[in-house]
């Protein structure tokens, strides 16, 4: 079989509320008319300007890995179908390729970020987000340091993370104070990790 003929394997990265909207009967009770305004409130632009051209989906590096493509998500936002939008947005890489190719200057990437803000405030927080946040307050970075990472850093000629350095603990402390002041710890349920 030629390379181009191989079927592309689709590995769906399930969100907490992942459902195929095309398989569902949508009635008015599912529509939230104020949803587009909520997206603007959290930093997204006006989703009603989307032309549904599909450029964003075409250039998105995660398109083949998710059931809901970027264009679909924007369409759901236009209709106010909130429950279909708050799951897979966590896998958006915020690479902004969609923004570069959007003729409506909508910036889908920032719509995705706004959707994350809304999801978190509704308690839809994937475990990996809590893990990353916990690592941040403990180690000052979202990935827990380990010997393998140290090895890779060395190969890349990057400095090692000095957990024994007194400044390291000062920095961690500052991160914790900032996280607590912003109420981020409460928002995502990691208060116990933040010792203020
Ligand atoms: S590229 Fe822009 S206008 Fe086109 S579908 Fe995506 S968000 Fe809508
Ligand atoms: S910012 Fe997100 S939605 Fe836009 S192209 Fe990149 S991964 Fe896809």
PDB file of C-alpha atoms and ligand atoms in Angstrom:
ATOM      1  CA  UNK A   1       0.000   0.000   0.000  1.00  0.00           C
ATOM      2  CA  UNK A   2       1.349   3.439  -0.914  1.00  0.00           C
ATOM      3  CA  UNK A   3       2.010   5.813   1.935  1.00  0.00           C
ATOM      4  CA  UNK A   4      -0.719   8.195   0.768  1.00  0.00           C
ATOM      5  CA  UNK A   5      -3.297   5.383   0.676  1.00  0.00           C
ATOM      6  CA  UNK A   6      -2.829   4.340   4.268  1.00  0.00           C
ATOM      7  CA  UNK A   7      -5.764   5.189   6.394  1.00  0.00           C
ATOM      8  CA  UNK A   8      -4.862   7.789   8.947  1.00  0.00           C
ATOM      9  CA  UNK A   9      -5.392   6.407  12.386  1.00  0.00           C
ATOM     10  CA  UNK A  10      -7.604   8.655  14.445  1.00  0.00           C
ATOM     11  CA  UNK A  11      -6.934   8.538  18.152  1.00  0.00           C
ATOM     12  CA  UNK A  12      -9.581  10.536  19.880  1.00  0.00           C
ATOM     13  CA  UNK A  13      -8.538  12.406  22.938  1.00  0.00           C
ATOM     14  CA  UNK A  14     -11.743  12.339  24.892  1.00  0.00           C
ATOM     15  CA  UNK A  15     -12.882  15.428  26.707  1.00  0.00           C
ATOM     16  CA  UNK A  16     -15.074  15.184  29.755  1.00  0.00           C
ATOM     17  CA  UNK A  17     -18.156  16.073  27.750  1.00  0.00           C
ATOM     18  CA  UNK A  18     -17.165  14.645  24.409  1.00  0.00           C
ATOM     19  CA  UNK A  19     -20.114  13.764  22.215  1.00  0.00           C
ATOM     20  CA  UNK A  20     -20.543  13.955  18.488  1.00  0.00           C
ATOM     21  CA  UNK A  21     -22.923  16.813  17.882  1.00  0.00           C
ATOM     22  CA  UNK A  22     -23.874  15.434  14.467  1.00  0.00           C
ATOM     23  CA  UNK A  23     -25.270  12.352  16.215  1.00  0.00           C
ATOM     24  CA  UNK A  24     -27.487  14.356  18.496  1.00  0.00           C
ATOM     25  CA  UNK A  25     -30.886  15.891  18.174  1.00  0.00           C
ATOM     26  CA  UNK A  26     -30.484  19.523  19.135  1.00  0.00           C
ATOM     27  CA  UNK A  27     -33.467  21.342  20.521  1.00  0.00           C
ATOM     28  CA  UNK A  28     -33.823  24.890  21.770  1.00  0.00           C
ATOM     29  CA  UNK A  29     -33.424  23.880  25.401  1.00  0.00           C
ATOM     30  CA  UNK A  30     -29.746  23.140  24.688  1.00  0.00           C
ATOM     31  CA  UNK A  31     -28.995  26.593  23.316  1.00  0.00           C
ATOM     32  CA  UNK A  32     -27.459  29.223  25.540  1.00  0.00           C
ATOM     33  CA  UNK A  33     -27.977  32.557  23.786  1.00  0.00           C
ATOM     34  CA  UNK A  34     -25.482  34.432  26.004  1.00  0.00           C
ATOM     35  CA  UNK A  35     -22.634  32.029  25.328  1.00  0.00           C
ATOM     36  CA  UNK A  36     -20.971  34.136  22.609  1.00  0.00           C
ATOM     37  CA  UNK A  37     -20.892  37.054  25.068  1.00  0.00           C
ATOM     38  CA  UNK A  38     -19.324  34.860  27.754  1.00  0.00           C
ATOM     39  CA  UNK A  39     -16.564  33.961  25.314  1.00  0.00           C
ATOM     40  CA  UNK A  40     -15.881  37.669  24.739  1.00  0.00           C
ATOM     41  CA  UNK A  41     -15.855  38.237  28.484  1.00  0.00           C
ATOM     42  CA  UNK A  42     -13.021  35.730  28.828  1.00  0.00           C
ATOM     43  CA  UNK A  43     -10.890  37.192  26.057  1.00  0.00           C
ATOM     44  CA  UNK A  44     -12.263  35.637  22.856  1.00  0.00           C
ATOM     45  CA  UNK A  45     -13.395  37.690  19.901  1.00  0.00           C
ATOM     46  CA  UNK A  46     -16.909  37.676  18.459  1.00  0.00           C
ATOM     47  CA  UNK A  47     -17.563  34.118  17.237  1.00  0.00           C
ATOM     48  CA  UNK A  48     -20.479  35.427  15.159  1.00  0.00           C
ATOM     49  CA  UNK A  49     -17.936  36.840  12.660  1.00  0.00           C
ATOM     50  CA  UNK A  50     -16.810  33.294  11.718  1.00  0.00           C
ATOM     51  CA  UNK A  51     -17.442  32.524   8.034  1.00  0.00           C
ATOM     52  CA  UNK A  52     -17.243  28.745   8.541  1.00  0.00           C
ATOM     53  CA  UNK A  53     -14.588  28.570   5.817  1.00  0.00           C
ATOM     54  CA  UNK A  54     -12.720  25.733   7.567  1.00  0.00           C
ATOM     55  CA  UNK A  55      -9.219  27.208   7.196  1.00  0.00           C
ATOM     56  CA  UNK A  56      -8.649  26.832  10.924  1.00  0.00           C
ATOM     57  CA  UNK A  57      -9.398  23.109  10.813  1.00  0.00           C
ATOM     58  CA  UNK A  58      -7.225  22.654   7.726  1.00  0.00           C
ATOM     59  CA  UNK A  59      -4.105  24.049   9.377  1.00  0.00           C
ATOM     60  CA  UNK A  60      -4.687  22.782  12.911  1.00  0.00           C
ATOM     61  CA  UNK A  61      -1.973  20.264  13.940  1.00  0.00           C
ATOM     62  CA  UNK A  62      -4.374  18.374  16.201  1.00  0.00           C
ATOM     63  CA  UNK A  63      -7.257  18.115  13.720  1.00  0.00           C
ATOM     64  CA  UNK A  64      -6.708  14.430  13.064  1.00  0.00           C
ATOM     65  CA  UNK A  65      -6.647  13.664  16.752  1.00  0.00           C
ATOM     66  CA  UNK A  66      -9.925  15.204  17.774  1.00  0.00           C
ATOM     67  CA  UNK A  67     -13.502  14.588  16.848  1.00  0.00           C
ATOM     68  CA  UNK A  68     -14.562  18.195  17.125  1.00  0.00           C
ATOM     69  CA  UNK A  69     -12.568  20.296  14.729  1.00  0.00           C
ATOM     70  CA  UNK A  70     -11.892  23.953  15.356  1.00  0.00           C
ATOM     71  CA  UNK A  71     -14.512  25.082  12.843  1.00  0.00           C
ATOM     72  CA  UNK A  72     -17.095  22.796  14.509  1.00  0.00           C
ATOM     73  CA  UNK A  73     -16.306  24.234  17.893  1.00  0.00           C
ATOM     74  CA  UNK A  74     -16.718  27.783  16.622  1.00  0.00           C
ATOM     75  CA  UNK A  75     -20.029  26.800  15.064  1.00  0.00           C
ATOM     76  CA  UNK A  76     -21.236  25.347  18.374  1.00  0.00           C
ATOM     77  CA  UNK A  77     -20.170  28.595  20.043  1.00  0.00           C
ATOM     78  CA  UNK A  78     -22.246  30.554  17.527  1.00  0.00           C
ATOM     79  CA  UNK A  79     -25.309  28.465  18.313  1.00  0.00           C
ATOM     80  CA  UNK A  80     -24.692  28.575  22.048  1.00  0.00           C
ATOM     81  CA  UNK A  81     -24.201  24.808  22.261  1.00  0.00           C
ATOM     82  CA  UNK A  82     -21.948  25.197  25.243  1.00  0.00           C
ATOM     83  CA  UNK A  83     -21.883  21.602  26.431  1.00  0.00           C
ATOM     84  CA  UNK A  84     -20.262  20.488  23.176  1.00  0.00           C
ATOM     85  CA  UNK A  85     -17.430  22.972  23.443  1.00  0.00           C
ATOM     86  CA  UNK A  86     -15.830  22.444  26.835  1.00  0.00           C
ATOM     87  CA  UNK A  87     -14.121  19.062  26.412  1.00  0.00           C
ATOM     88  CA  UNK A  88     -11.419  18.645  23.780  1.00  0.00           C
ATOM     89  CA  UNK A  89     -10.370  22.302  23.910  1.00  0.00           C
ATOM     90  CA  UNK A  90      -7.745  21.195  26.380  1.00  0.00           C
ATOM     91  CA  UNK A  91      -5.715  19.605  23.611  1.00  0.00           C
ATOM     92  CA  UNK A  92      -5.397  22.823  21.624  1.00  0.00           C
ATOM     93  CA  UNK A  93      -1.668  23.527  21.395  1.00  0.00           C
ATOM     94  CA  UNK A  94      -2.247  27.324  21.241  1.00  0.00           C
ATOM     95  CA  UNK A  95       0.069  27.377  18.238  1.00  0.00           C
ATOM     96  CA  UNK A  96      -2.015  30.165  16.625  1.00  0.00           C
ATOM     97  CA  UNK A  97      -1.849  28.666  13.136  1.00  0.00           C
ATOM     98  CA  UNK A  98      -5.618  29.010  12.934  1.00  0.00           C
ATOM     99  CA  UNK A  99      -5.297  32.714  13.684  1.00  0.00           C
ATOM    100  CA  UNK A 100      -2.768  33.188  10.878  1.00  0.00           C
ATOM    101  CA  UNK A 101      -5.191  31.635   8.385  1.00  0.00           C
ATOM    102  CA  UNK A 102      -8.500  33.069   9.597  1.00  0.00           C
ATOM    103  CA  UNK A 103     -10.000  35.504   7.059  1.00  0.00           C
ATOM    104  CA  UNK A 104     -12.379  36.852   9.697  1.00  0.00           C
ATOM    105  CA  UNK A 105      -9.535  37.810  12.062  1.00  0.00           C
ATOM    106  CA  UNK A 106     -11.401  35.853  14.700  1.00  0.00           C
ATOM    107  CA  UNK A 107      -8.405  34.200  16.360  1.00  0.00           C
ATOM    108  CA  UNK A 108      -9.847  30.760  17.171  1.00  0.00           C
ATOM    109  CA  UNK A 109      -6.882  30.081  19.484  1.00  0.00           C
ATOM    110  CA  UNK A 110      -8.103  32.719  21.901  1.00  0.00           C
ATOM    111  CA  UNK A 111     -11.632  31.363  21.676  1.00  0.00           C
ATOM    112  CA  UNK A 112     -10.155  28.033  22.823  1.00  0.00           C
ATOM    113  CA  UNK A 113      -8.464  29.759  25.739  1.00  0.00           C
ATOM    114  CA  UNK A 114     -11.742  31.495  26.655  1.00  0.00           C
ATOM    115  CA  UNK A 115     -13.479  28.100  26.562  1.00  0.00           C
ATOM    116  CA  UNK A 116     -10.909  26.774  29.011  1.00  0.00           C
ATOM    117  CA  UNK A 117     -11.605  29.673  31.350  1.00  0.00           C
ATOM    118  CA  UNK A 118     -15.315  28.906  31.201  1.00  0.00           C
ATOM    119  CA  UNK A 119     -14.756  25.161  31.647  1.00  0.00           C
ATOM    120  CA  UNK A 120     -12.609  25.644  34.745  1.00  0.00           C
ATOM    121  CA  UNK A 121     -15.200  27.919  36.314  1.00  0.00           C
ATOM    122  CA  UNK A 122     -17.762  25.182  35.737  1.00  0.00           C
ATOM    123  CA  UNK A 123     -15.566  22.593  37.424  1.00  0.00           C
ATOM    124  CA  UNK A 124     -14.566  20.845  34.196  1.00  0.00           C
ATOM    125  CA  UNK A 125     -10.885  20.380  34.934  1.00  0.00           C
ATOM    126  CA  UNK A 126      -9.003  17.405  33.499  1.00  0.00           C
ATOM    127  CA  UNK A 127      -6.693  15.677  36.007  1.00  0.00           C
ATOM    128  CA  UNK A 128      -3.588  16.565  33.978  1.00  0.00           C
ATOM    129  CA  UNK A 129      -4.280  20.259  34.555  1.00  0.00           C
ATOM    130  CA  UNK A 130      -4.316  19.720  38.313  1.00  0.00           C
ATOM    131  CA  UNK A 131      -1.140  17.686  38.050  1.00  0.00           C
ATOM    132  CA  UNK A 132       0.593  20.396  36.021  1.00  0.00           C
ATOM    133  CA  UNK A 133      -0.555  23.089  38.475  1.00  0.00           C
ATOM    134  CA  UNK A 134       0.589  21.023  41.454  1.00  0.00           C
ATOM    135  CA  UNK A 135       4.004  20.546  39.855  1.00  0.00           C
ATOM    136  CA  UNK A 136       4.172  24.288  39.251  1.00  0.00           C
ATOM    137  CA  UNK A 137       3.689  25.139  42.912  1.00  0.00           C
ATOM    138  CA  UNK A 138       6.050  22.378  44.040  1.00  0.00           C
ATOM    139  CA  UNK A 139       8.829  22.608  41.480  1.00  0.00           C
ATOM    140  CA  UNK A 140       8.298  25.885  39.625  1.00  0.00           C
ATOM    141  CA  UNK A 141       7.516  24.078  36.386  1.00  0.00           C
ATOM    142  CA  UNK A 142       4.600  22.088  35.061  1.00  0.00           C
ATOM    143  CA  UNK A 143       6.608  18.871  34.542  1.00  0.00           C
ATOM    144  CA  UNK A 144       8.042  17.120  37.568  1.00  0.00           C
ATOM    145  CA  UNK A 145      11.828  17.074  37.350  1.00  0.00           C
ATOM    146  CA  UNK A 146      13.460  13.679  37.159  1.00  0.00           C
ATOM    147  CA  UNK A 147      16.716  12.077  36.129  1.00  0.00           C
ATOM    148  CA  UNK A 148      15.562  11.509  32.552  1.00  0.00           C
ATOM    149  CA  UNK A 149      14.652  15.180  32.126  1.00  0.00           C
ATOM    150  CA  UNK A 150      18.003  16.182  33.618  1.00  0.00           C
ATOM    151  CA  UNK A 151      19.690  13.942  31.060  1.00  0.00           C
ATOM    152  CA  UNK A 152      17.789  15.555  28.174  1.00  0.00           C
ATOM    153  CA  UNK A 153      18.541  19.045  29.515  1.00  0.00           C
ATOM    154  CA  UNK A 154      22.205  18.157  29.628  1.00  0.00           C
ATOM    155  CA  UNK A 155      22.118  16.885  26.047  1.00  0.00           C
ATOM    156  CA  UNK A 156      20.462  20.151  24.981  1.00  0.00           C
ATOM    157  CA  UNK A 157      23.106  22.114  26.825  1.00  0.00           C
ATOM    158  CA  UNK A 158      20.550  23.523  29.236  1.00  0.00           C
ATOM    159  CA  UNK A 159      21.336  24.162  32.878  1.00  0.00           C
ATOM    160  CA  UNK A 160      20.121  21.708  35.472  1.00  0.00           C
ATOM    161  CA  UNK A 161      17.392  22.641  37.938  1.00  0.00           C
ATOM    162  CA  UNK A 162      19.037  23.212  41.268  1.00  0.00           C
ATOM    163  CA  UNK A 163      16.495  22.252  43.912  1.00  0.00           C
ATOM    164  CA  UNK A 164      19.204  22.640  46.565  1.00  0.00           C
ATOM    165  CA  UNK A 165      19.856  26.255  45.578  1.00  0.00           C
ATOM    166  CA  UNK A 166      18.364  28.600  48.258  1.00  0.00           C
ATOM    167  CA  UNK A 167      17.051  30.894  45.509  1.00  0.00           C
ATOM    168  CA  UNK A 168      15.084  27.975  44.122  1.00  0.00           C
ATOM    169  CA  UNK A 169      12.908  27.859  47.254  1.00  0.00           C
ATOM    170  CA  UNK A 170      12.462  31.623  47.222  1.00  0.00           C
ATOM    171  CA  UNK A 171      11.189  31.424  43.660  1.00  0.00           C
ATOM    172  CA  UNK A 172       8.831  28.559  44.512  1.00  0.00           C
ATOM    173  CA  UNK A 173       7.535  30.569  47.442  1.00  0.00           C
ATOM    174  CA  UNK A 174       6.875  33.586  45.193  1.00  0.00           C
ATOM    175  CA  UNK A 175       4.990  31.365  42.760  1.00  0.00           C
ATOM    176  CA  UNK A 176       2.817  30.053  45.601  1.00  0.00           C
ATOM    177  CA  UNK A 177       2.050  33.551  46.881  1.00  0.00           C
ATOM    178  CA  UNK A 178       1.059  34.697  43.385  1.00  0.00           C
ATOM    179  CA  UNK A 179      -1.091  31.614  42.767  1.00  0.00           C
ATOM    180  CA  UNK A 180      -2.860  32.097  46.091  1.00  0.00           C
ATOM    181  CA  UNK A 181      -3.359  35.853  45.567  1.00  0.00           C
ATOM    182  CA  UNK A 182      -4.940  35.158  42.182  1.00  0.00           C
ATOM    183  CA  UNK A 183      -7.177  32.489  43.827  1.00  0.00           C
ATOM    184  CA  UNK A 184      -5.932  30.064  41.201  1.00  0.00           C
ATOM    185  CA  UNK A 185      -5.352  27.410  43.867  1.00  0.00           C
ATOM    186  CA  UNK A 186      -8.984  27.569  44.961  1.00  0.00           C
ATOM    187  CA  UNK A 187     -10.249  27.669  41.400  1.00  0.00           C
ATOM    188  CA  UNK A 188      -8.656  24.383  40.450  1.00  0.00           C
ATOM    189  CA  UNK A 189      -8.685  22.753  43.878  1.00  0.00           C
ATOM    190  CA  UNK A 190      -5.022  22.674  44.853  1.00  0.00           C
ATOM    191  CA  UNK A 191      -5.252  24.794  48.043  1.00  0.00           C
ATOM    192  CA  UNK A 192      -3.453  22.100  50.041  1.00  0.00           C
ATOM    193  CA  UNK A 193      -0.417  22.349  47.798  1.00  0.00           C
ATOM    194  CA  UNK A 194      -0.128  26.106  48.276  1.00  0.00           C
ATOM    195  CA  UNK A 195       1.212  26.835  51.733  1.00  0.00           C
ATOM    196  CA  UNK A 196       0.643  30.551  52.350  1.00  0.00           C
TER     197      UNK A 196
HETATM  198  S1  LIG B   1     -10.707  30.188   9.767  1.00  0.00           S
HETATM  199 FE1  LIG B   1     -11.854  31.778  10.886  1.00  0.00          FE
HETATM  200  S2  LIG B   1     -13.627  32.223   9.594  1.00  0.00           S
HETATM  201 FE2  LIG B   1     -12.770  30.279   8.855  1.00  0.00          FE
HETATM  202  S3  LIG B   1     -13.939  28.668   9.994  1.00  0.00           S
HETATM  203 FE3  LIG B   1     -12.091  29.110  11.190  1.00  0.00          FE
HETATM  204  S4  LIG B   1     -12.711  30.692  12.683  1.00  0.00           S
HETATM  205 FE4  LIG B   1     -14.265  30.644  11.057  1.00  0.00          FE
HETATM  206  S1  LIG B   2      -4.189  27.262  18.193  1.00  0.00           S
HETATM  207 FE1  LIG B   2      -5.242  25.340  18.735  1.00  0.00          FE
HETATM  208  S2  LIG B   2      -7.044  25.281  17.409  1.00  0.00           S
HETATM  209 FE2  LIG B   2      -5.632  26.806  16.535  1.00  0.00          FE
HETATM  210  S3  LIG B   2      -4.415  25.660  15.020  1.00  0.00           S
HETATM  211 FE3  LIG B   2      -3.267  25.620  16.939  1.00  0.00          FE
HETATM  212  S4  LIG B   2      -3.881  23.717  17.977  1.00  0.00           S
HETATM  213 FE4  LIG B   2      -5.415  24.147  16.356  1.00  0.00          FE
END
